[in-house]
Coordinates of C-alpha atoms and ligand atoms in Angstrom, one line a residue:
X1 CA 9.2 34.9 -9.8
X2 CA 9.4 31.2 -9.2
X3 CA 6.1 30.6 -7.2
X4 CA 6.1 26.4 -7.0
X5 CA 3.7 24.2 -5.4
X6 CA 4.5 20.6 -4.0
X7 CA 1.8 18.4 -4.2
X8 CA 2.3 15.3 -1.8
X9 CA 1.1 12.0 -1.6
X10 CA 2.7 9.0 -0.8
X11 CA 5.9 11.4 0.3
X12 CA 5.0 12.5 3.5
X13 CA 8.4 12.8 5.0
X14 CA 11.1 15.5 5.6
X15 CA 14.1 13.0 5.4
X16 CA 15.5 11.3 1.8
X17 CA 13.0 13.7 0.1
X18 CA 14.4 15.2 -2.8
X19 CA 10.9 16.0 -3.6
X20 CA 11.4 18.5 -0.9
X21 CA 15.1 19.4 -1.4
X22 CA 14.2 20.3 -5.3
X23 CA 11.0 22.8 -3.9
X24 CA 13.4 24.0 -1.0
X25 CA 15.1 26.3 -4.1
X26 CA 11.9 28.4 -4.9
X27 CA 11.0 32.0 -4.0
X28 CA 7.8 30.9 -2.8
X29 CA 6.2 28.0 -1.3
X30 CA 2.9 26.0 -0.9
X31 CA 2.9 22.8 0.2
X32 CA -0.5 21.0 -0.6
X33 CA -1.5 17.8 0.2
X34 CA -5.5 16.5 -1.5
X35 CA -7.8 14.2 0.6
X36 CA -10.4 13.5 -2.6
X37 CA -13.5 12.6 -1.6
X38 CA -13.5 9.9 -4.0
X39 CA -11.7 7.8 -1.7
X40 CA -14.5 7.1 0.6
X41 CA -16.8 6.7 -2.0
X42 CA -17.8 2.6 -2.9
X43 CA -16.5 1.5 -6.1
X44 CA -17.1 -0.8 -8.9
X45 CA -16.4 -3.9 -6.5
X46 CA -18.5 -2.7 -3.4
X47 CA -15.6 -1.5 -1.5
X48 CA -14.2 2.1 -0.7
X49 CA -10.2 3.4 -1.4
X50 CA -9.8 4.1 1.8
X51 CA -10.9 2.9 4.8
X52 CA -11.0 3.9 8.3
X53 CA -8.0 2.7 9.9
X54 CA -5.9 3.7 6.9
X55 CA -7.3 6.8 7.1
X56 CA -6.9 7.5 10.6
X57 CA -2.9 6.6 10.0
X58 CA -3.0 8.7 7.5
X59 CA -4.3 11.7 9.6
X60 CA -1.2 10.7 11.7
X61 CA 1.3 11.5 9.0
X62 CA -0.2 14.6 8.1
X63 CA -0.2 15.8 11.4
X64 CA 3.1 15.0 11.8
X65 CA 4.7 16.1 8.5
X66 CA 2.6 19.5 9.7
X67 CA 4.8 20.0 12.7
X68 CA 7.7 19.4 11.1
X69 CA 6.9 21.8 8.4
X70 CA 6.5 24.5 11.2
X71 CA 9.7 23.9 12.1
X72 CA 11.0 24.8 8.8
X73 CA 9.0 28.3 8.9
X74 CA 6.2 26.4 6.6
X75 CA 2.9 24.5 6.8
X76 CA 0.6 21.6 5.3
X77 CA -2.3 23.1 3.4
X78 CA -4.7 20.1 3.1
X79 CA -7.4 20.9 1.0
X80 CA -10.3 18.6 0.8
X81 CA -12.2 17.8 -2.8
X82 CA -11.6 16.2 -6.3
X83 CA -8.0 16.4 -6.9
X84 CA -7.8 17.5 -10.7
X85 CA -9.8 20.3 -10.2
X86 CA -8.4 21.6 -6.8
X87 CA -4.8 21.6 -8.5
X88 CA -6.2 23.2 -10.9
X89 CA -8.3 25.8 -9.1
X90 CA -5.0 26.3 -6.7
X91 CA -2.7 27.0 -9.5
X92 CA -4.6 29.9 -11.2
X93 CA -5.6 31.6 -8.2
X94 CA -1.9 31.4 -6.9
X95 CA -0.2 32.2 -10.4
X96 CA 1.8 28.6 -9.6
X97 CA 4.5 28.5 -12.2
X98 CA 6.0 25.0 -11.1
X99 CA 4.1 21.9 -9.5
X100 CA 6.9 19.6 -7.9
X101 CA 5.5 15.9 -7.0
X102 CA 6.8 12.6 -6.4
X103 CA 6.7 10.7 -9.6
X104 CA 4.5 7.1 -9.0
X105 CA 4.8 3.9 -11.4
X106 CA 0.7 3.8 -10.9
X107 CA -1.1 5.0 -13.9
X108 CA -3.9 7.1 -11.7
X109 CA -1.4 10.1 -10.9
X110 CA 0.5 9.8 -14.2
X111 CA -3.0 10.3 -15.9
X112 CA -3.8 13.5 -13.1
X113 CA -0.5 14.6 -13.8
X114 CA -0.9 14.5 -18.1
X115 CA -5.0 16.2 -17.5
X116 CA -3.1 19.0 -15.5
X117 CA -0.6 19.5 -18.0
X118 CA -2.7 19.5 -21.0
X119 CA -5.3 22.2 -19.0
X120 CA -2.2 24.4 -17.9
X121 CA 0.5 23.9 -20.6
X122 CA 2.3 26.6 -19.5
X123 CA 3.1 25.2 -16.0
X124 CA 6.6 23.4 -15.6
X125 CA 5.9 19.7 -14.0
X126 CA 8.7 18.5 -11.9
X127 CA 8.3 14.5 -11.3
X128 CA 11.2 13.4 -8.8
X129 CA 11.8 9.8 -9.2
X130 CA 12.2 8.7 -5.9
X131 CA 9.1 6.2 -5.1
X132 CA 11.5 3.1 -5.9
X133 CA 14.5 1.7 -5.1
X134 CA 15.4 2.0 -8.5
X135 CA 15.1 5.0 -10.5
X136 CA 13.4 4.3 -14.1
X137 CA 16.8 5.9 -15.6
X138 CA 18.7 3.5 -13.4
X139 CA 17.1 -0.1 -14.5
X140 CA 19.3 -1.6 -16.8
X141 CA 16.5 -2.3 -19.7
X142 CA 13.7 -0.4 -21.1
X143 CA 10.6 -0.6 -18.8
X144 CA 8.9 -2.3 -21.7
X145 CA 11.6 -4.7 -21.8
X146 CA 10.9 -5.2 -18.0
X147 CA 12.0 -9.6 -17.3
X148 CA 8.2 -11.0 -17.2
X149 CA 9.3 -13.2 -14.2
X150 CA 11.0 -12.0 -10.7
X151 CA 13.6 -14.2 -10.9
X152 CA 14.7 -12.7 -14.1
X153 CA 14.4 -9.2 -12.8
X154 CA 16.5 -10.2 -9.4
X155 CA 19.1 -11.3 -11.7
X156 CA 19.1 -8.0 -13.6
X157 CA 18.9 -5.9 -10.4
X158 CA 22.2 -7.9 -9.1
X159 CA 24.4 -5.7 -10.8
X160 CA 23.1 -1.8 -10.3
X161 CA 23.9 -0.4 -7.3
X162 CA 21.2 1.5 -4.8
X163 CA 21.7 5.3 -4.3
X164 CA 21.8 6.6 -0.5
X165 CA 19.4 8.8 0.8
X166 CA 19.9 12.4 0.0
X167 CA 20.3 15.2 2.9
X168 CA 17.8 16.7 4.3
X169 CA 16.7 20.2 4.0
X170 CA 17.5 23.1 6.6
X171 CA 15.1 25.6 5.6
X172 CA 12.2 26.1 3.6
X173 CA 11.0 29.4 1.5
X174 CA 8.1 31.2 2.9
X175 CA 4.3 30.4 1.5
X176 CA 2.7 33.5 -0.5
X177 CA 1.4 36.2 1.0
X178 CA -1.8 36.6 -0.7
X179 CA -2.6 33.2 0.5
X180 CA -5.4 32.7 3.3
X181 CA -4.2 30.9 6.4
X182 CA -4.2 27.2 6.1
X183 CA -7.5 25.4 6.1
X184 CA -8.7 23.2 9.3
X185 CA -12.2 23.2 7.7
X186 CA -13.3 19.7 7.3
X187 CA -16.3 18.3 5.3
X188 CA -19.2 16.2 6.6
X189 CA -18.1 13.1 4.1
X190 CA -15.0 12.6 6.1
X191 CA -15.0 9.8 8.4
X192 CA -14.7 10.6 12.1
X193 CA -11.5 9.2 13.7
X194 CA -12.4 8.3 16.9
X195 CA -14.6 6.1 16.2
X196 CA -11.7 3.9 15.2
X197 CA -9.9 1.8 17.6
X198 CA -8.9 -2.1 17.1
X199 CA -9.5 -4.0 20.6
X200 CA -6.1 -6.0 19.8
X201 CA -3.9 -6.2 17.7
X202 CA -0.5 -4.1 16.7
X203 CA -0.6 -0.6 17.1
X204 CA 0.5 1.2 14.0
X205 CA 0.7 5.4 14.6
X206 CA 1.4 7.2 11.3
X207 CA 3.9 9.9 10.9
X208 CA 7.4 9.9 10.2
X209 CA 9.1 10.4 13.4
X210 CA 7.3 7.4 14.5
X211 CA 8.5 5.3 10.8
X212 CA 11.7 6.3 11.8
X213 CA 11.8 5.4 15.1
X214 CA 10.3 1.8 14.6
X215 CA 12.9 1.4 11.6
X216 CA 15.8 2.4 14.2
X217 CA 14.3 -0.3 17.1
X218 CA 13.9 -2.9 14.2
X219 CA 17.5 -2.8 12.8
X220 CA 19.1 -2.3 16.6
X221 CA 17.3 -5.7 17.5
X222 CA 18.5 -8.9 16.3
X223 CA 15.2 -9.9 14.4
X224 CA 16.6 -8.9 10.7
X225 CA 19.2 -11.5 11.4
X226 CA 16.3 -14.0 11.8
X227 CA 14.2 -13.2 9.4
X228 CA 13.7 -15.8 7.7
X229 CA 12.8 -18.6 10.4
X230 CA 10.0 -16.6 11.2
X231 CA 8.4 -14.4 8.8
X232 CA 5.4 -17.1 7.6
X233 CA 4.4 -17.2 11.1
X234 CA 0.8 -15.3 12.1
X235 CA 1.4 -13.6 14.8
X236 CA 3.9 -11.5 16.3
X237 CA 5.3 -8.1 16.2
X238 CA 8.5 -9.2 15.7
X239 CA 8.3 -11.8 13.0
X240 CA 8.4 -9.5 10.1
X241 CA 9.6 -5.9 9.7
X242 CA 6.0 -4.2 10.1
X243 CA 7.5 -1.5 8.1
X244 CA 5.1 -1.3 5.3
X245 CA 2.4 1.1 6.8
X246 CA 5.2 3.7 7.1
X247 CA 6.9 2.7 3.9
X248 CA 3.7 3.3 2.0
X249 CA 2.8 6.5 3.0
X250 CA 6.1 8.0 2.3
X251 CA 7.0 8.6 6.2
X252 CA 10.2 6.6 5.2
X253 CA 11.9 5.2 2.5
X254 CA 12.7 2.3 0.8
X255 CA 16.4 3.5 -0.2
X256 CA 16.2 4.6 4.1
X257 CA 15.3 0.6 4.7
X258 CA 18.2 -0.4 2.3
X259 CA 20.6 1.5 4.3
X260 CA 19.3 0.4 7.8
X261 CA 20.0 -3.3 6.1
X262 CA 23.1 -2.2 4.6
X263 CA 24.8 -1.3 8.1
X264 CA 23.1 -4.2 10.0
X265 CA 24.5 -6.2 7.4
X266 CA 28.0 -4.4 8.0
X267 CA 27.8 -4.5 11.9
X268 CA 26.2 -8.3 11.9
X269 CA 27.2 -10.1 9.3
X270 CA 25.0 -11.1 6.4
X271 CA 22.7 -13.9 6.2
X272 CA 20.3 -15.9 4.8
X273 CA 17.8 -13.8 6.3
X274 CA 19.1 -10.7 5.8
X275 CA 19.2 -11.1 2.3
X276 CA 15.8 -12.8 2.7
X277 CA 14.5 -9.4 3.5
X278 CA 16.0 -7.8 0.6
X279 CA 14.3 -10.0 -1.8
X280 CA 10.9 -9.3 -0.4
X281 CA 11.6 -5.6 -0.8
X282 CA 12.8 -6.4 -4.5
X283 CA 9.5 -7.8 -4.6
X284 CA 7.9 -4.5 -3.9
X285 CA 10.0 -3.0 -6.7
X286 CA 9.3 -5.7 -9.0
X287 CA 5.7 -5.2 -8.6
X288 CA 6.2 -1.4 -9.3
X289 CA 7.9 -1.4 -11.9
X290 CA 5.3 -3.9 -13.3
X291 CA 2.5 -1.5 -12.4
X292 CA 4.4 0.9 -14.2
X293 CA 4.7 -1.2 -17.2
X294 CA 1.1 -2.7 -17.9
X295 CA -1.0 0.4 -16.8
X296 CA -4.3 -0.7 -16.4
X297 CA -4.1 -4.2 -17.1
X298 CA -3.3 -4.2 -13.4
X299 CA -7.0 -4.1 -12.6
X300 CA -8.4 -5.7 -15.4
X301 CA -9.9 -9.4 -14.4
X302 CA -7.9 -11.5 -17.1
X303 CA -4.5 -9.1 -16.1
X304 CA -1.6 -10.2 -17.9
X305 CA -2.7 -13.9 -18.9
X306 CA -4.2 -15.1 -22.1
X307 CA -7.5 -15.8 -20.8
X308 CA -10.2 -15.1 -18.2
X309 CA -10.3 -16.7 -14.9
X310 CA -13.0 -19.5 -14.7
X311 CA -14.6 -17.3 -11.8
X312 CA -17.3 -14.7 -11.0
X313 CA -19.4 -12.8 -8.5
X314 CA -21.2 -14.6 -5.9
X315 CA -22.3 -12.0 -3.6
X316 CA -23.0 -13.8 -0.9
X317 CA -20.1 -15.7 -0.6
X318 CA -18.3 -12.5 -1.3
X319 CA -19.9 -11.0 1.9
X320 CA -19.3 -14.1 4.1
X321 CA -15.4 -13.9 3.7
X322 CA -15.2 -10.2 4.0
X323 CA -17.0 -10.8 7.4
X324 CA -15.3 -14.1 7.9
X325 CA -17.9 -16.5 8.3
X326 CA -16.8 -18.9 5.8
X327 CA -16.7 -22.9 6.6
X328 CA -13.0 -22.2 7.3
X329 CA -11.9 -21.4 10.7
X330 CA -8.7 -20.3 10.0
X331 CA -9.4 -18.1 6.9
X332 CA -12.4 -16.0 9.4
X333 CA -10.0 -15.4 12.1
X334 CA -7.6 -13.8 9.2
X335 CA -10.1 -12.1 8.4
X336 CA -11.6 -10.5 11.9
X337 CA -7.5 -9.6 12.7
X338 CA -7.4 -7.6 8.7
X339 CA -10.8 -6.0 9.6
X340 CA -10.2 -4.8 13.3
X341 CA -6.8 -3.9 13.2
X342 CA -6.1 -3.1 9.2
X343 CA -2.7 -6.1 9.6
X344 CA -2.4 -9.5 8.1
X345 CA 1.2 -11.6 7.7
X346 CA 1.9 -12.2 4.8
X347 CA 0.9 -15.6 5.0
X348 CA -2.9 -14.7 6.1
X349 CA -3.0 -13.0 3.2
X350 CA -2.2 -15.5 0.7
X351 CA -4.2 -17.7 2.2
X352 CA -7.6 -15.4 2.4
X353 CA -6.8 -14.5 -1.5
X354 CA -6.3 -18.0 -2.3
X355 CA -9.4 -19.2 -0.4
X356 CA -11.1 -16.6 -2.4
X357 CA -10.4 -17.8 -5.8
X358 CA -10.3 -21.4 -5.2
X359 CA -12.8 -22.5 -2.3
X360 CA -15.3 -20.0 -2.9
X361 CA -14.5 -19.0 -6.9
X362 CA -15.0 -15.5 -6.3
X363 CA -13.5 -12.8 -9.3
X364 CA -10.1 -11.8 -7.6
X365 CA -11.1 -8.0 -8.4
X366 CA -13.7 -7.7 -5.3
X367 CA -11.0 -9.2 -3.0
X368 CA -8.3 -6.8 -4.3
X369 CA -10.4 -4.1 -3.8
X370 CA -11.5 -5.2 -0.1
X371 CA -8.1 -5.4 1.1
X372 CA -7.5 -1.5 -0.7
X373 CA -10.0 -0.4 1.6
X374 CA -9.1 -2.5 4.8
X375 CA -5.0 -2.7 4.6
X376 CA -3.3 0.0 6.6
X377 CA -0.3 -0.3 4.4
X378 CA -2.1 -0.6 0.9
X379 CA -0.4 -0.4 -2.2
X380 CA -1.8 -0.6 -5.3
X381 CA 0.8 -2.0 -7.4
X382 CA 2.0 -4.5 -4.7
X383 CA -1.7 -5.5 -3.4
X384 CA -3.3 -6.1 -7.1
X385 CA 0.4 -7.5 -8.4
X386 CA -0.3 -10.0 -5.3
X387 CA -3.9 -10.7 -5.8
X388 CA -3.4 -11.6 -9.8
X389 CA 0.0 -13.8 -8.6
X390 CA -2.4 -15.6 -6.7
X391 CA -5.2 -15.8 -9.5
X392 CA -3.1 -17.4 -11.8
X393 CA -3.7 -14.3 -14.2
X394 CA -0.5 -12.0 -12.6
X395 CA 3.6 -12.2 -13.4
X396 CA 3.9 -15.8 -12.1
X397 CA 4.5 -18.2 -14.9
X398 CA 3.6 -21.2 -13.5
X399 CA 0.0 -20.2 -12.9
X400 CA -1.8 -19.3 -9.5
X401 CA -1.6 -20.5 -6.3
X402 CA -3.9 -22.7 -4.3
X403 CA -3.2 -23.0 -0.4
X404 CA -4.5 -26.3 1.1
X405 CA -6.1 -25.0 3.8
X406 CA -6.4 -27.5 6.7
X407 CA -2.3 -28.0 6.1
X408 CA -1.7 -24.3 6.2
X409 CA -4.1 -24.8 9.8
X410 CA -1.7 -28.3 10.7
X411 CA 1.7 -25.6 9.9
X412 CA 0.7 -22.7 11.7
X413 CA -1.9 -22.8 13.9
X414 CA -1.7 -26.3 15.6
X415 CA -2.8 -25.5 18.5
X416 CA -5.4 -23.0 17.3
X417 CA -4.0 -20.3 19.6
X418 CA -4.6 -17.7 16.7
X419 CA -8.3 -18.9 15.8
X420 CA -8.6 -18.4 19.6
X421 CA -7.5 -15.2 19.4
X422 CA -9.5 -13.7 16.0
X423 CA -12.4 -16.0 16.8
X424 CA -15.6 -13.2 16.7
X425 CA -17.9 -14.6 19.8
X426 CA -20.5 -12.6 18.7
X427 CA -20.7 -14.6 15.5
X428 CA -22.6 -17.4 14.9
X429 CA -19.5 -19.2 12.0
X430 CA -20.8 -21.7 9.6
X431 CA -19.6 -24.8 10.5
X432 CA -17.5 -26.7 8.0
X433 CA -20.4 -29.5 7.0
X434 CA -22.9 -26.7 6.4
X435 CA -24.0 -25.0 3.1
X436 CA -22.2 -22.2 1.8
X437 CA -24.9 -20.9 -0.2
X438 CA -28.1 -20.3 1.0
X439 CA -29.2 -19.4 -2.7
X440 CA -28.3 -20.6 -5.9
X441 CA -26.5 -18.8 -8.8
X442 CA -30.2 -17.9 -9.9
X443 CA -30.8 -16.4 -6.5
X444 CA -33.2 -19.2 -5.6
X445 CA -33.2 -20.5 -2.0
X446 CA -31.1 -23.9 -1.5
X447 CA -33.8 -26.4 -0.2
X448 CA -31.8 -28.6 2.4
Ligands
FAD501 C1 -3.0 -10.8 -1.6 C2 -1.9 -9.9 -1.0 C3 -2.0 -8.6 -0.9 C4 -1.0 -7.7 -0.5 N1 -1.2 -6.4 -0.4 C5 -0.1 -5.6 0.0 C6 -0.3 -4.2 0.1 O1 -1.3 -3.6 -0.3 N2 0.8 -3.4 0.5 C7 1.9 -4.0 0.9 O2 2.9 -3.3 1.3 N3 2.1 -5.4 0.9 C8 1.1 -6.2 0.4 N4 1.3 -7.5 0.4 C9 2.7 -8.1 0.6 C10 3.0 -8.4 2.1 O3 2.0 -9.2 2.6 C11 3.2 -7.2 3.0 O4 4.1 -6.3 2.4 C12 3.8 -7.6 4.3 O5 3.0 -8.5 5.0 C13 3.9 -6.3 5.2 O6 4.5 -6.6 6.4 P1 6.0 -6.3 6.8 O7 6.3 -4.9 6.5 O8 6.2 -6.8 8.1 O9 6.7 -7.2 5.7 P2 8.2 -7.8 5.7 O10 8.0 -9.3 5.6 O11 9.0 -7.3 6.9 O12 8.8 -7.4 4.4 C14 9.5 -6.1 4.2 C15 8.9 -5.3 3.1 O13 9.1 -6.1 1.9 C16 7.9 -5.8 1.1 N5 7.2 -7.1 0.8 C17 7.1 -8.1 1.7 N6 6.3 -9.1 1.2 C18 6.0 -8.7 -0.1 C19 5.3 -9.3 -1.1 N7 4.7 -10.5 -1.1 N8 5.1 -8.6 -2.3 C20 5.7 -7.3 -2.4 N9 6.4 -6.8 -1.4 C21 6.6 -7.4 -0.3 C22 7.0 -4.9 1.8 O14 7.3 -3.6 1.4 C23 7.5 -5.1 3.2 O15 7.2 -4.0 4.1 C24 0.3 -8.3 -0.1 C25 0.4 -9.7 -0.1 C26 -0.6 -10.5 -0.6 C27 -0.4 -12.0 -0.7

């Protein structure tokens, strides 16, 4: 007897899941989905995997991937602990014979996946290649052959064609019957939810009917049509998709948001901007497929260059940008809007990350792993790909980026209507003419 379970993660969806479709054919069912404790646990560079407001999306799309399980005559087990050894543990006491999972480029659930098989050799792995735009079978090289620059890869990409999204499933086998009823037990370590609530900013709420609902507004609105005009702009709801929360938890797709901007394209016309937005989510594959290709090297602080970065760790600066009380006005109130609400345009956030590495000479690593643990829609290949882009040590050829602050402020904020906005009252900011430091690199005070 076929007894299969489907371990989720970033797949959290009942549409274009043929995750789901492929575990819909079992005898028996158990849908699991893992919240490790490890992800609210500091790491190496001071910050936690998950923070709160991703978390509490999160909750969101497990709540609402539940209900739409129990409409399918089947339920969510979320089971809370270290995610090698619960599979594990699950598998044994439930005689699993097949594990279906979404396959990832990232080299943390390809390693899970490879411990699992080598302590349960007998039990069939089913990876569905469906993260990506692309599948791996699809790209027209080898991945190690993978063009080092995105310009390259766009060229490549031209020429394959993108697959639609599958059906969805009607009906769903039954769970086992040995199993115990679903768990609602939650541990102590887990952060409380309500305690979370940004003052302003966009209101992002997880799940998948509410992905596919803000994809449907988005793409019956003319904004994909102008796109391009105002997606570098820092504020507004409207002046870039806001689909990547969704997107990145699996509530929707990427091959769903290609076929949104397929019709609009159809219905509209194409443009500039329309194709604007499909190079930004190439982008996203790119970085993926990069992931995929250089494993670690992704986190490591020289990543794909020759050499090291001429930075390090000054942890007071460090501290002073995460809390945005740097001498930069504009790179604080980015960073009170990423803190309080978990958002930042793509512009704030090449601008934070360049301030980071240039202004303050900080090692790229401990902003990477800040934003993991503030961004609502973190990704890791796409966040660290950006951070080392912006380094100087990433797949950019010509070397790093360094945003001139005060013409970023002149460009964007003229006014200073969104320094207004993110200022923190509360906060005494250093002005621009005062010290950054108030010790030197030998932890010394700085005598005025
Ligand atoms: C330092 C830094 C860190 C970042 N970290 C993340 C992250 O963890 N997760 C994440 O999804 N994006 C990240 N981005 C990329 C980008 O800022 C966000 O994807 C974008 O702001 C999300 O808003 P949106 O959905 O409205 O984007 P839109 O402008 O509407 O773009 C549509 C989609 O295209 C993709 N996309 C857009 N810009 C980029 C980009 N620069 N690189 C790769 N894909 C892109 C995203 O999937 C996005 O949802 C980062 C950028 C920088 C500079």
């Amino acid at each position: 007897m076929k007894r299969t379970l489907y371990w989720l993660n970033k797949d959290l969806r009942i549409n274009d899941n043929a995750a789901l479709n492929l575990a819909s054919k079992s005898e028996h069912l158990l849908c699991v989905y893992i919240v490790d404790k490890q992800c609210f646990e500091a790491n190496n560079f001071q910050s936690k995997p998950l923070g709160d407001i991703r978390w509490q999306f999160l909750q969101g799309c497990l709540d609402d991937f539940n209900e739409s399980l129990s409409k399918l005559g089947q339920e969510l087990y979320i089971v809370y602990g270290d995610t090698l050894s619960t599979l594990t543990r699950l598998c044994e006491n439930y005689q699993i014979t097949d594990v279906i999972t979404t396959k990832f480029p990232g080299t943390y659930e390809n390693r899970l996946i490879t411990q699992l098989n080598e302590r349960l050799p007998e039990l069939n792995i089913n990876q569905v290649d469906q993260f990506t735009l692309f599948t791996k079978n699809a790209l027209p090289f080898e991945l190690e052959q993978l063009p080092v620059s995105y310009s390259k890869f766009r060229k490549k990409m031209a020429e394959v064609s993108i697959s639609k999204p599958v059906p969805s499933v009607q009906s769903l086998p039954s769970m086992f019957d040995t199993l115990p009823a679903p768990t609602r037990f939650k541990p102590e370590w887990l952060p409380s939810v309500s305690a979370v609530k940004a003052k302003q900013g966009f209101e992002f709420e997880g799940g998948e009917q509410q992905g596919l609902t803000h994809l449907r507004q988005y793409f019956s609105s003319n904004s994909p049509a102008e796109y391009q005009q105002v997606r570098n702009n820092l504020d507004g709801w409207k002046n870039s998709s806001k689909l990547s929360p969704w997107l990145n938890s699996g509530c929707i797709s990427v091959r769903q948001v290609m076929n949104y901007l397929t019709d609009f394209e159809q219905q509209q016309g194409k443009n500039s901007s329309t194709e604007c937005l499909y190079l930004e989510l190439l982008w996203r594959e790119y970085y993926q497929w990069v992931h995929g290709k250089v494993g670690v090297k992704t986190y490591q602080f020289k990543g794909l260059a020759k050499h090291k970065p001429l930075t390090t760790f000054y942890p007071e600066r460090f501290n002073k940008w995460c809390l945005g009380n740097t001498p930069y006005p504009l790179v604080n109130a980015f960073m009170h809007e990423l803190r309080q609400t978990g958002y930042l345009s793509n512009r704030g956030r090449q601008i934070v990350a360049s301030c980071l590495v240039n202004e303050l000479s900080v090692d790229w690593r401990y902003g990477a792993a800040w934003f993991e643990e503030q961004l609502i829609d973190y990704d890791a290949a796409v966040n660290w790909g950006n951070w080392q882009y912006i380094a100087g040590v990433g797949v950019d050829p010509r070397g790093g980026r360094h945003f001139n602050i005060e013409k970023q402020t002149t460009l964007y904020d003229p006014n200073g209507d969104y320094q207004a906005k993110w200022s923190d009252q509360s906060q005494q900011s250093i002005q621009a003419n005062q010290a950054l430091d108030s010790v030197d690199a030998s932890d010394w005070p700085v005598l005025e």
